[in-house]
Amino acid sequence: MSKTQVLFLCTGNSCRSQMAEGWARHLHGDKIDAYSAGIEAHGMNPNAVKVMAEAGVDITGQSSKLASSLEDIPLDVVITVCGHADENCPGFLGKARVVHVGFDDPPKLAKEAASEEEALDHYRRVRDEIREFVTNDLLKTTASES
């Protein structure tokens, strides 16, 4: 049985989509080939890397990339993890079923934080929400008919 090809798409492919790719590889690597990409490529967010490492998932081998770099991969499902990516999903991805599962933007929330620890708490909360989705709903989402 071949693995389901899943892309997590975000605006900058620096945080939420990277976390989702990391969780999918960690929790369902036997069933899913997980990728992440962005409408733009902003580089890896160091706080996302840090909080994923705290949870035992190393995403340092992943890279921030444009969705267009994955054109040759026969994607089955694209999961948009932010509203901007959902509204601006690249046309070539239309071959895949697109599902929107939005999460708050940790870097945006962290800007208002009073301390580094408070900023990291925003990343941790979103990390845990993404883990919850990947643990409980990702396989159902990828198996659903469009």
Short mmCIF file of N, CA, C and O in Angstrom, two decimals:
data_model
loop_
_atom_site.label_atom_id
_atom_site.label_comp_id
_atom_site.label_asym_id
_atom_site.label_seq_id
_atom_site.Cartn_x
_atom_site.Cartn_y
_atom_site.Cartn_z
N MET A 1 0.85 -1.18 0.00
CA MET A 1 0.00 0.00 0.00
C MET A 1 0.89 1.24 0.00
O MET A 1 1.80 1.36 0.82
N SER A 2 0.62 2.16 -0.91
CA SER A 2 1.44 3.36 -0.97
C SER A 2 0.99 4.38 0.07
O SER A 2 -0.16 4.38 0.50
N LYS A 3 1.91 5.21 0.46
CA LYS A 3 1.62 6.23 1.46
C LYS A 3 0.83 7.38 0.83
O LYS A 3 0.98 7.68 -0.35
N THR A 4 0.02 8.03 1.65
CA THR A 4 -0.72 9.22 1.23
C THR A 4 0.24 10.40 1.23
O THR A 4 0.99 10.60 2.19
N GLN A 5 0.22 11.16 0.15
CA GLN A 5 1.09 12.33 -0.01
C GLN A 5 0.34 13.57 0.51
O GLN A 5 -0.67 13.97 -0.09
N VAL A 6 0.83 14.15 1.61
CA VAL A 6 0.14 15.25 2.27
C VAL A 6 1.06 16.47 2.33
O VAL A 6 2.21 16.37 2.77
N LEU A 7 0.52 17.60 1.91
CA LEU A 7 1.23 18.88 2.01
C LEU A 7 0.54 19.77 3.01
O LEU A 7 -0.68 19.96 2.93
N PHE A 8 1.30 20.32 3.95
CA PHE A 8 0.81 21.34 4.87
C PHE A 8 1.26 22.68 4.30
O PHE A 8 2.46 22.91 4.12
N LEU A 9 0.32 23.55 3.99
CA LEU A 9 0.60 24.81 3.32
C LEU A 9 0.28 25.99 4.22
O LEU A 9 -0.78 26.04 4.84
N CYS A 10 1.22 26.92 4.30
CA CYS A 10 1.05 28.14 5.10
C CYS A 10 1.58 29.31 4.27
O CYS A 10 2.07 29.12 3.16
N THR A 11 1.52 30.49 4.83
CA THR A 11 2.00 31.66 4.10
C THR A 11 3.50 31.60 3.89
O THR A 11 3.98 31.63 2.76
N GLY A 12 4.27 31.48 4.97
CA GLY A 12 5.73 31.59 4.87
C GLY A 12 6.50 30.32 5.10
O GLY A 12 7.72 30.32 5.02
N ASN A 13 5.81 29.22 5.41
CA ASN A 13 6.46 27.93 5.66
C ASN A 13 7.60 28.05 6.67
O ASN A 13 8.67 27.52 6.49
N SER A 14 7.32 28.77 7.76
CA SER A 14 8.35 28.94 8.78
C SER A 14 7.95 28.35 10.13
O SER A 14 8.82 28.03 10.94
N CYS A 15 6.65 28.18 10.37
CA CYS A 15 6.23 27.80 11.72
C CYS A 15 5.14 26.72 11.71
O CYS A 15 5.42 25.55 11.92
N ARG A 16 3.88 27.12 11.48
CA ARG A 16 2.76 26.17 11.61
C ARG A 16 2.88 24.99 10.66
O ARG A 16 2.69 23.84 11.07
N SER A 17 3.15 25.24 9.40
CA SER A 17 3.25 24.14 8.44
C SER A 17 4.46 23.25 8.76
O SER A 17 4.42 22.04 8.57
N GLN A 18 5.53 23.86 9.27
CA GLN A 18 6.71 23.08 9.66
C GLN A 18 6.38 22.17 10.84
O GLN A 18 6.79 21.00 10.88
N MET A 19 5.65 22.71 11.82
CA MET A 19 5.25 21.89 12.97
C MET A 19 4.37 20.74 12.51
O MET A 19 4.56 19.60 12.95
N ALA A 20 3.42 21.03 11.63
CA ALA A 20 2.51 19.99 11.16
C ALA A 20 3.26 18.90 10.40
O ALA A 20 3.01 17.71 10.60
N GLU A 21 4.20 19.30 9.55
CA GLU A 21 5.02 18.30 8.84
C GLU A 21 5.78 17.44 9.84
O GLU A 21 5.83 16.21 9.73
N GLY A 22 6.39 18.09 10.83
CA GLY A 22 7.15 17.36 11.84
C GLY A 22 6.29 16.36 12.60
O GLY A 22 6.69 15.20 12.79
N TRP A 23 5.11 16.78 13.04
CA TRP A 23 4.21 15.88 13.76
C TRP A 23 3.75 14.73 12.86
O TRP A 23 3.70 13.58 13.30
N ALA A 24 3.41 15.04 11.61
CA ALA A 24 2.93 13.98 10.71
C ALA A 24 4.02 12.95 10.46
O ALA A 24 3.76 11.74 10.46
N ARG A 25 5.24 13.40 10.26
CA ARG A 25 6.36 12.46 10.06
C ARG A 25 6.58 11.63 11.32
O ARG A 25 6.81 10.42 11.26
N HIS A 26 6.53 12.29 12.48
CA HIS A 26 6.79 11.64 13.76
C HIS A 26 5.71 10.62 14.12
O HIS A 26 6.01 9.52 14.59
N LEU A 27 4.46 10.99 13.92
CA LEU A 27 3.34 10.17 14.37
C LEU A 27 2.80 9.21 13.31
O LEU A 27 2.25 8.16 13.65
N HIS A 28 2.92 9.56 12.03
CA HIS A 28 2.29 8.76 10.98
C HIS A 28 3.22 8.51 9.80
O HIS A 28 2.76 8.31 8.67
N GLY A 29 4.52 8.52 10.03
CA GLY A 29 5.48 8.33 8.94
C GLY A 29 5.34 7.02 8.20
O GLY A 29 5.77 6.90 7.06
N ASP A 30 4.69 6.05 8.82
CA ASP A 30 4.47 4.76 8.16
C ASP A 30 3.30 4.80 7.18
O ASP A 30 3.19 3.95 6.30
N LYS A 31 2.43 5.82 7.29
CA LYS A 31 1.23 5.90 6.45
C LYS A 31 1.22 7.13 5.54
O LYS A 31 0.49 7.16 4.54
N ILE A 32 1.99 8.15 5.91
CA ILE A 32 1.93 9.44 5.23
C ILE A 32 3.33 9.92 4.86
O ILE A 32 4.25 9.85 5.68
N ASP A 33 3.47 10.41 3.64
CA ASP A 33 4.64 11.19 3.26
C ASP A 33 4.24 12.64 3.44
O ASP A 33 3.38 13.15 2.70
N ALA A 34 4.80 13.28 4.45
CA ALA A 34 4.41 14.65 4.79
C ALA A 34 5.40 15.66 4.21
O ALA A 34 6.61 15.43 4.22
N TYR A 35 4.85 16.76 3.73
CA TYR A 35 5.63 17.87 3.20
C TYR A 35 5.05 19.16 3.76
O TYR A 35 3.90 19.20 4.18
N SER A 36 5.84 20.20 3.74
CA SER A 36 5.32 21.53 4.05
C SER A 36 5.91 22.50 3.05
O SER A 36 6.99 22.29 2.51
N ALA A 37 5.15 23.56 2.80
CA ALA A 37 5.61 24.60 1.87
C ALA A 37 4.79 25.85 2.15
O ALA A 37 3.83 25.84 2.93
N GLY A 38 5.20 26.93 1.48
CA GLY A 38 4.51 28.19 1.67
C GLY A 38 4.22 28.91 0.37
O GLY A 38 4.78 28.58 -0.67
N ILE A 39 3.36 29.89 0.47
CA ILE A 39 3.11 30.80 -0.64
C ILE A 39 4.40 31.60 -0.85
O ILE A 39 4.74 32.00 -1.94
N GLU A 40 5.10 31.83 0.26
CA GLU A 40 6.42 32.47 0.29
C GLU A 40 7.31 31.55 1.13
O GLU A 40 6.81 30.63 1.77
N ALA A 41 8.61 31.81 1.15
CA ALA A 41 9.52 31.03 2.00
C ALA A 41 10.24 32.01 2.92
O ALA A 41 11.05 32.80 2.47
N HIS A 42 9.91 31.96 4.21
CA HIS A 42 10.47 32.90 5.18
C HIS A 42 11.62 32.34 6.00
O HIS A 42 12.15 33.02 6.87
N GLY A 43 12.01 31.09 5.78
CA GLY A 43 13.04 30.48 6.60
C GLY A 43 12.42 29.82 7.82
O GLY A 43 11.28 30.07 8.17
N MET A 44 13.17 28.96 8.46
CA MET A 44 12.68 28.25 9.63
C MET A 44 12.63 29.18 10.85
O MET A 44 13.59 29.88 11.14
N ASN A 45 11.51 29.16 11.54
CA ASN A 45 11.35 29.98 12.74
C ASN A 45 12.07 29.27 13.89
O ASN A 45 11.73 28.14 14.24
N PRO A 46 13.07 29.93 14.50
CA PRO A 46 13.83 29.26 15.57
C PRO A 46 12.99 28.87 16.77
O PRO A 46 13.28 27.86 17.42
N ASN A 47 11.94 29.64 17.07
CA ASN A 47 11.09 29.27 18.21
C ASN A 47 10.25 28.03 17.90
O ASN A 47 9.97 27.23 18.78
N ALA A 48 9.84 27.86 16.64
CA ALA A 48 9.12 26.65 16.25
C ALA A 48 10.04 25.44 16.41
O ALA A 48 9.63 24.40 16.93
N VAL A 49 11.28 25.58 15.96
CA VAL A 49 12.26 24.50 16.09
C VAL A 49 12.45 24.17 17.57
O VAL A 49 12.47 22.99 17.97
N LYS A 50 12.56 25.20 18.39
CA LYS A 50 12.80 25.03 19.83
C LYS A 50 11.65 24.29 20.52
O LYS A 50 11.89 23.32 21.27
N VAL A 51 10.41 24.71 20.29
CA VAL A 51 9.30 24.08 21.00
C VAL A 51 9.00 22.67 20.48
O VAL A 51 8.54 21.81 21.23
N MET A 52 9.30 22.42 19.21
CA MET A 52 9.15 21.05 18.70
C MET A 52 10.20 20.14 19.34
O MET A 52 9.90 19.01 19.72
N ALA A 53 11.42 20.64 19.50
CA ALA A 53 12.47 19.86 20.16
C ALA A 53 12.07 19.55 21.61
O ALA A 53 12.33 18.44 22.10
N GLU A 54 11.45 20.52 22.29
CA GLU A 54 10.97 20.28 23.65
C GLU A 54 10.01 19.09 23.70
O GLU A 54 9.95 18.38 24.69
N ALA A 55 9.24 18.91 22.61
CA ALA A 55 8.26 17.82 22.55
C ALA A 55 8.86 16.54 21.96
O ALA A 55 8.15 15.57 21.73
N GLY A 56 10.16 16.56 21.68
CA GLY A 56 10.83 15.37 21.19
C GLY A 56 10.79 15.17 19.68
O GLY A 56 11.03 14.07 19.20
N VAL A 57 10.49 16.24 18.94
CA VAL A 57 10.43 16.15 17.48
C VAL A 57 11.46 17.12 16.89
O VAL A 57 11.39 18.33 17.10
N ASP A 58 12.41 16.56 16.16
CA ASP A 58 13.47 17.35 15.54
C ASP A 58 13.05 17.75 14.13
O ASP A 58 12.88 16.89 13.26
N ILE A 59 12.88 19.06 13.90
CA ILE A 59 12.51 19.53 12.56
C ILE A 59 13.66 20.28 11.89
O ILE A 59 13.46 20.96 10.88
N THR A 60 14.86 20.14 12.44
CA THR A 60 15.99 20.87 11.88
C THR A 60 16.38 20.37 10.49
O THR A 60 17.03 21.09 9.73
N GLY A 61 15.96 19.17 10.12
CA GLY A 61 16.25 18.66 8.79
C GLY A 61 15.27 19.14 7.73
O GLY A 61 15.45 18.88 6.54
N GLN A 62 14.23 19.82 8.15
CA GLN A 62 13.25 20.37 7.23
C GLN A 62 13.74 21.74 6.75
O GLN A 62 14.62 22.33 7.36
N SER A 63 13.16 22.21 5.65
CA SER A 63 13.54 23.53 5.16
C SER A 63 12.32 24.30 4.70
O SER A 63 11.31 23.71 4.30
N SER A 64 12.42 25.61 4.76
CA SER A 64 11.36 26.48 4.28
C SER A 64 11.44 26.55 2.76
O SER A 64 12.50 26.83 2.21
N LYS A 65 10.32 26.26 2.11
CA LYS A 65 10.33 26.23 0.64
C LYS A 65 9.01 26.71 0.07
O LYS A 65 7.99 26.73 0.75
N LEU A 66 9.05 27.06 -1.20
CA LEU A 66 7.86 27.49 -1.92
C LEU A 66 7.05 26.28 -2.36
O LEU A 66 7.61 25.22 -2.68
N ALA A 67 5.74 26.45 -2.41
CA ALA A 67 4.87 25.37 -2.86
C ALA A 67 5.25 24.92 -4.27
O ALA A 67 5.19 23.73 -4.59
N SER A 68 5.68 25.84 -5.09
CA SER A 68 6.04 25.50 -6.48
C SER A 68 7.19 24.49 -6.56
O SER A 68 7.32 23.79 -7.56
N SER A 69 7.98 24.38 -5.50
CA SER A 69 9.09 23.42 -5.52
C SER A 69 8.60 21.98 -5.41
O SER A 69 9.37 21.05 -5.60
N LEU A 70 7.31 21.80 -5.12
CA LEU A 70 6.75 20.46 -4.96
C LEU A 70 5.83 20.08 -6.12
O LEU A 70 5.08 19.11 -6.03
N GLU A 71 5.89 20.82 -7.21
CA GLU A 71 5.00 20.58 -8.35
C GLU A 71 5.06 19.15 -8.88
O GLU A 71 4.07 18.65 -9.40
N ASP A 72 6.18 18.49 -8.77
CA ASP A 72 6.34 17.15 -9.32
C ASP A 72 5.88 16.04 -8.39
O ASP A 72 5.91 14.87 -8.76
N ILE A 73 5.46 16.39 -7.18
CA ILE A 73 5.00 15.38 -6.23
C ILE A 73 3.49 15.21 -6.41
O ILE A 73 2.74 16.19 -6.35
N PRO A 74 3.03 13.98 -6.63
CA PRO A 74 1.59 13.74 -6.83
C PRO A 74 0.84 13.80 -5.49
O PRO A 74 0.56 12.78 -4.86
N LEU A 75 0.52 15.01 -5.05
CA LEU A 75 -0.11 15.20 -3.75
C LEU A 75 -1.54 14.68 -3.75
O LEU A 75 -2.28 14.86 -4.72
N ASP A 76 -1.92 14.05 -2.65
CA ASP A 76 -3.29 13.58 -2.47
C ASP A 76 -4.14 14.62 -1.75
O ASP A 76 -5.28 14.85 -2.11
N VAL A 77 -3.54 15.22 -0.72
CA VAL A 77 -4.27 16.18 0.11
C VAL A 77 -3.35 17.35 0.44
O VAL A 77 -2.18 17.16 0.76
N VAL A 78 -3.91 18.56 0.34
CA VAL A 78 -3.23 19.77 0.79
C VAL A 78 -4.03 20.31 1.96
O VAL A 78 -5.24 20.53 1.85
N ILE A 79 -3.35 20.49 3.09
CA ILE A 79 -4.01 21.04 4.28
C ILE A 79 -3.46 22.43 4.50
O ILE A 79 -2.26 22.60 4.77
N THR A 80 -4.32 23.43 4.33
CA THR A 80 -3.91 24.81 4.58
C THR A 80 -4.07 25.07 6.07
O THR A 80 -5.10 24.76 6.66
N VAL A 81 -3.01 25.61 6.68
CA VAL A 81 -3.03 25.81 8.13
C VAL A 81 -3.16 27.28 8.52
O VAL A 81 -3.10 27.62 9.69
N CYS A 82 -3.34 28.15 7.51
CA CYS A 82 -3.63 29.55 7.79
C CYS A 82 -4.58 30.08 6.73
O CYS A 82 -4.64 29.56 5.61
N GLY A 83 -5.34 31.11 7.08
CA GLY A 83 -6.33 31.66 6.18
C GLY A 83 -5.76 32.20 4.88
O GLY A 83 -6.35 32.01 3.81
N HIS A 84 -4.61 32.86 4.95
CA HIS A 84 -4.01 33.43 3.75
C HIS A 84 -3.66 32.33 2.75
O HIS A 84 -3.91 32.47 1.54
N ALA A 85 -3.11 31.23 3.22
CA ALA A 85 -2.78 30.12 2.32
C ALA A 85 -4.05 29.49 1.75
O ALA A 85 -4.09 29.12 0.57
N ASP A 86 -5.10 29.41 2.56
CA ASP A 86 -6.36 28.85 2.09
C ASP A 86 -6.93 29.71 0.96
O ASP A 86 -7.41 29.20 -0.04
N GLU A 87 -6.87 31.02 1.14
CA GLU A 87 -7.42 31.95 0.16
C GLU A 87 -6.55 32.07 -1.09
O GLU A 87 -7.02 32.47 -2.14
N ASN A 88 -5.26 31.74 -0.98
CA ASN A 88 -4.32 31.92 -2.08
C ASN A 88 -3.63 30.62 -2.49
O ASN A 88 -2.49 30.62 -2.94
N CYS A 89 -4.33 29.50 -2.33
CA CYS A 89 -3.76 28.19 -2.64
C CYS A 89 -3.35 28.16 -4.11
O CYS A 89 -4.15 28.46 -4.99
N PRO A 90 -2.10 27.82 -4.40
CA PRO A 90 -1.63 27.80 -5.79
C PRO A 90 -2.46 26.85 -6.66
O PRO A 90 -2.85 25.78 -6.21
N GLY A 91 -2.69 27.26 -7.89
CA GLY A 91 -3.53 26.51 -8.81
C GLY A 91 -3.09 25.09 -9.06
O GLY A 91 -3.91 24.18 -9.13
N PHE A 92 -1.78 24.85 -9.20
CA PHE A 92 -1.33 23.49 -9.51
C PHE A 92 -1.69 22.51 -8.40
O PHE A 92 -1.77 21.31 -8.61
N LEU A 93 -1.91 23.03 -7.19
CA LEU A 93 -2.28 22.15 -6.08
C LEU A 93 -3.73 21.72 -6.17
O LEU A 93 -4.17 20.86 -5.43
N GLY A 94 -4.47 22.33 -7.10
CA GLY A 94 -5.88 22.01 -7.26
C GLY A 94 -6.12 20.56 -7.64
O GLY A 94 -7.23 20.06 -7.54
N LYS A 95 -5.10 19.86 -8.11
CA LYS A 95 -5.24 18.44 -8.44
C LYS A 95 -5.48 17.64 -7.16
O LYS A 95 -6.09 16.58 -7.19
N ALA A 96 -4.96 18.13 -6.07
CA ALA A 96 -5.14 17.48 -4.78
C ALA A 96 -6.40 18.02 -4.11
O ALA A 96 -6.86 19.12 -4.42
N ARG A 97 -6.93 17.25 -3.19
CA ARG A 97 -8.06 17.74 -2.39
C ARG A 97 -7.50 18.73 -1.37
O ARG A 97 -6.50 18.45 -0.70
N VAL A 98 -8.11 19.90 -1.27
CA VAL A 98 -7.65 20.94 -0.35
C VAL A 98 -8.59 21.00 0.84
O VAL A 98 -9.81 21.09 0.68
N VAL A 99 -8.01 20.94 2.03
CA VAL A 99 -8.76 20.99 3.28
C VAL A 99 -8.15 22.11 4.13
O VAL A 99 -6.93 22.19 4.25
N HIS A 100 -9.01 22.97 4.70
CA HIS A 100 -8.50 24.04 5.56
C HIS A 100 -8.66 23.65 7.03
O HIS A 100 -9.75 23.31 7.47
N VAL A 101 -7.56 23.71 7.77
CA VAL A 101 -7.56 23.50 9.22
C VAL A 101 -6.67 24.62 9.77
O VAL A 101 -5.45 24.50 9.79
N GLY A 102 -7.29 25.70 10.19
CA GLY A 102 -6.53 26.88 10.61
C GLY A 102 -6.04 26.83 12.04
O GLY A 102 -6.70 26.28 12.92
N PHE A 103 -4.87 27.42 12.23
CA PHE A 103 -4.27 27.55 13.56
C PHE A 103 -3.79 28.98 13.74
O PHE A 103 -3.43 29.65 12.77
N ASP A 104 -3.78 29.46 14.99
CA ASP A 104 -3.26 30.80 15.29
C ASP A 104 -1.81 30.93 14.86
O ASP A 104 -1.09 29.92 14.78
N ASP A 105 -1.38 32.15 14.61
CA ASP A 105 -0.02 32.45 14.16
C ASP A 105 0.87 32.79 15.36
O ASP A 105 0.79 33.90 15.89
N PRO A 106 1.72 31.85 15.81
CA PRO A 106 2.55 32.11 16.99
C PRO A 106 3.43 33.36 16.88
O PRO A 106 3.51 34.12 17.85
N PRO A 107 4.13 33.60 15.76
CA PRO A 107 4.96 34.80 15.71
C PRO A 107 4.16 36.09 15.91
O PRO A 107 4.61 37.02 16.58
N LYS A 108 2.95 36.12 15.36
CA LYS A 108 2.10 37.30 15.53
C LYS A 108 1.69 37.46 17.00
O LYS A 108 1.74 38.56 17.55
N LEU A 109 1.29 36.37 17.62
CA LEU A 109 0.90 36.41 19.03
C LEU A 109 2.08 36.77 19.93
O LEU A 109 1.93 37.48 20.91
N ALA A 110 3.26 36.27 19.60
CA ALA A 110 4.46 36.47 20.42
C ALA A 110 4.91 37.93 20.43
O ALA A 110 5.56 38.36 21.38
N LYS A 111 4.55 38.69 19.41
CA LYS A 111 4.93 40.11 19.36
C LYS A 111 4.40 40.89 20.55
O LYS A 111 4.99 41.87 20.97
N GLU A 112 3.26 40.46 21.07
CA GLU A 112 2.62 41.15 22.21
C GLU A 112 3.05 40.59 23.56
O GLU A 112 2.59 41.06 24.59
N ALA A 113 3.89 39.57 23.55
CA ALA A 113 4.28 38.91 24.80
C ALA A 113 5.17 39.82 25.65
O ALA A 113 5.98 40.58 25.13
N ALA A 114 5.00 39.70 26.97
CA ALA A 114 5.77 40.51 27.90
C ALA A 114 7.15 39.92 28.19
O ALA A 114 8.03 40.61 28.71
N SER A 115 7.35 38.65 27.84
CA SER A 115 8.63 38.00 28.10
C SER A 115 8.88 36.92 27.05
O SER A 115 7.95 36.51 26.34
N GLU A 116 10.11 36.44 27.02
CA GLU A 116 10.46 35.35 26.10
C GLU A 116 9.66 34.09 26.44
O GLU A 116 9.18 33.39 25.56
N GLU A 117 9.49 33.81 27.71
CA GLU A 117 8.74 32.63 28.14
C GLU A 117 7.28 32.73 27.72
O GLU A 117 6.68 31.76 27.24
N GLU A 118 6.70 33.91 27.86
CA GLU A 118 5.31 34.11 27.43
C GLU A 118 5.20 33.95 25.90
O GLU A 118 4.24 33.36 25.40
N ALA A 119 6.19 34.43 25.18
CA ALA A 119 6.20 34.27 23.73
C ALA A 119 6.25 32.78 23.37
O ALA A 119 5.49 32.31 22.51
N LEU A 120 7.12 32.04 24.03
CA LEU A 120 7.24 30.60 23.76
C LEU A 120 5.95 29.86 24.10
O LEU A 120 5.62 28.86 23.46
N ASP A 121 5.22 30.35 25.10
CA ASP A 121 3.95 29.71 25.46
C ASP A 121 2.96 29.75 24.30
O ASP A 121 2.18 28.81 24.12
N HIS A 122 2.98 30.81 23.50
CA HIS A 122 2.12 30.87 22.31
C HIS A 122 2.52 29.77 21.32
O HIS A 122 1.66 29.10 20.76
N TYR A 123 3.81 29.61 21.11
CA TYR A 123 4.30 28.55 20.22
C TYR A 123 3.92 27.17 20.76
O TYR A 123 3.51 26.29 20.00
N ARG A 124 4.06 27.00 22.06
CA ARG A 124 3.74 25.70 22.67
C ARG A 124 2.26 25.36 22.52
O ARG A 124 1.90 24.21 22.22
N ARG A 125 1.40 26.36 22.73
CA ARG A 125 -0.04 26.11 22.62
C ARG A 125 -0.40 25.68 21.19
O ARG A 125 -1.11 24.70 20.99
N VAL A 126 0.11 26.40 20.21
CA VAL A 126 -0.19 26.06 18.82
C VAL A 126 0.44 24.73 18.44
O VAL A 126 -0.18 23.90 17.77
N ARG A 127 1.66 24.48 18.91
CA ARG A 127 2.30 23.17 18.69
C ARG A 127 1.40 22.05 19.18
O ARG A 127 1.19 21.04 18.50
N ASP A 128 0.85 22.23 20.39
CA ASP A 128 0.02 21.19 20.98
C ASP A 128 -1.31 21.05 20.24
O ASP A 128 -1.84 19.94 20.11
N GLU A 129 -1.87 22.15 19.74
CA GLU A 129 -3.10 22.09 18.95
C GLU A 129 -2.85 21.35 17.63
O GLU A 129 -3.69 20.56 17.19
N ILE A 130 -1.70 21.61 17.03
CA ILE A 130 -1.37 20.91 15.78
C ILE A 130 -1.16 19.43 16.06
O ILE A 130 -1.64 18.56 15.31
N ARG A 131 -0.46 19.10 17.16
CA ARG A 131 -0.27 17.69 17.53
C ARG A 131 -1.63 17.02 17.73
O ARG A 131 -1.83 15.88 17.28
N GLU A 132 -2.55 17.69 18.37
CA GLU A 132 -3.89 17.14 18.60
C GLU A 132 -4.58 16.83 17.27
O GLU A 132 -5.16 15.76 17.08
N PHE A 133 -4.51 17.76 16.31
CA PHE A 133 -5.10 17.52 14.99
C PHE A 133 -4.42 16.34 14.30
O PHE A 133 -5.09 15.45 13.78
N VAL A 134 -3.10 16.34 14.28
CA VAL A 134 -2.37 15.28 13.59
C VAL A 134 -2.64 13.92 14.25
O VAL A 134 -2.84 12.91 13.57
N THR A 135 -2.70 13.90 15.57
CA THR A 135 -2.94 12.65 16.29
C THR A 135 -4.35 12.12 16.05
O THR A 135 -4.53 10.94 15.75
N ASN A 136 -5.35 12.98 16.17
CA ASN A 136 -6.74 12.53 16.18
C ASN A 136 -7.49 12.67 14.87
O ASN A 136 -8.47 11.95 14.66
N ASP A 137 -7.09 13.58 14.00
CA ASP A 137 -7.90 13.87 12.82
C ASP A 137 -7.21 13.74 11.47
O ASP A 137 -7.86 13.67 10.44
N LEU A 138 -5.88 13.74 11.44
CA LEU A 138 -5.19 13.75 10.15
C LEU A 138 -5.53 12.52 9.31
O LEU A 138 -5.86 12.65 8.13
N LEU A 139 -5.47 11.34 9.88
CA LEU A 139 -5.75 10.14 9.09
C LEU A 139 -7.19 10.11 8.60
O LEU A 139 -7.46 9.70 7.46
N LYS A 140 -8.13 10.60 9.41
CA LYS A 140 -9.53 10.68 8.97
C LYS A 140 -9.66 11.69 7.84
O LYS A 140 -10.37 11.46 6.87
N THR A 141 -8.94 12.81 7.96
CA THR A 141 -8.99 13.86 6.95
C THR A 141 -8.43 13.37 5.62
O THR A 141 -9.00 13.63 4.56
N THR A 142 -7.33 12.64 5.67
CA THR A 142 -6.72 12.17 4.42
C THR A 142 -7.50 11.02 3.80
O THR A 142 -7.41 10.78 2.60
N ALA A 143 -8.30 10.31 4.61
CA ALA A 143 -9.07 9.19 4.08
C ALA A 143 -10.44 9.62 3.56
O ALA A 143 -11.07 8.89 2.82
N SER A 144 -10.89 10.81 3.96
CA SER A 144 -12.23 11.28 3.57
C SER A 144 -12.32 11.50 2.08
O SER A 144 -11.38 11.90 1.42
N GLU A 145 -13.49 11.25 1.57
CA GLU A 145 -13.76 11.55 0.16
C GLU A 145 -14.06 13.02 0.04
O GLU A 145 -14.62 13.62 0.94
N SER A 146 -13.71 13.61 -1.09
CA SER A 146 -13.97 15.03 -1.28
C SER A 146 -15.41 15.28 -1.61
O SER A 146 -16.18 14.41 -1.88
#
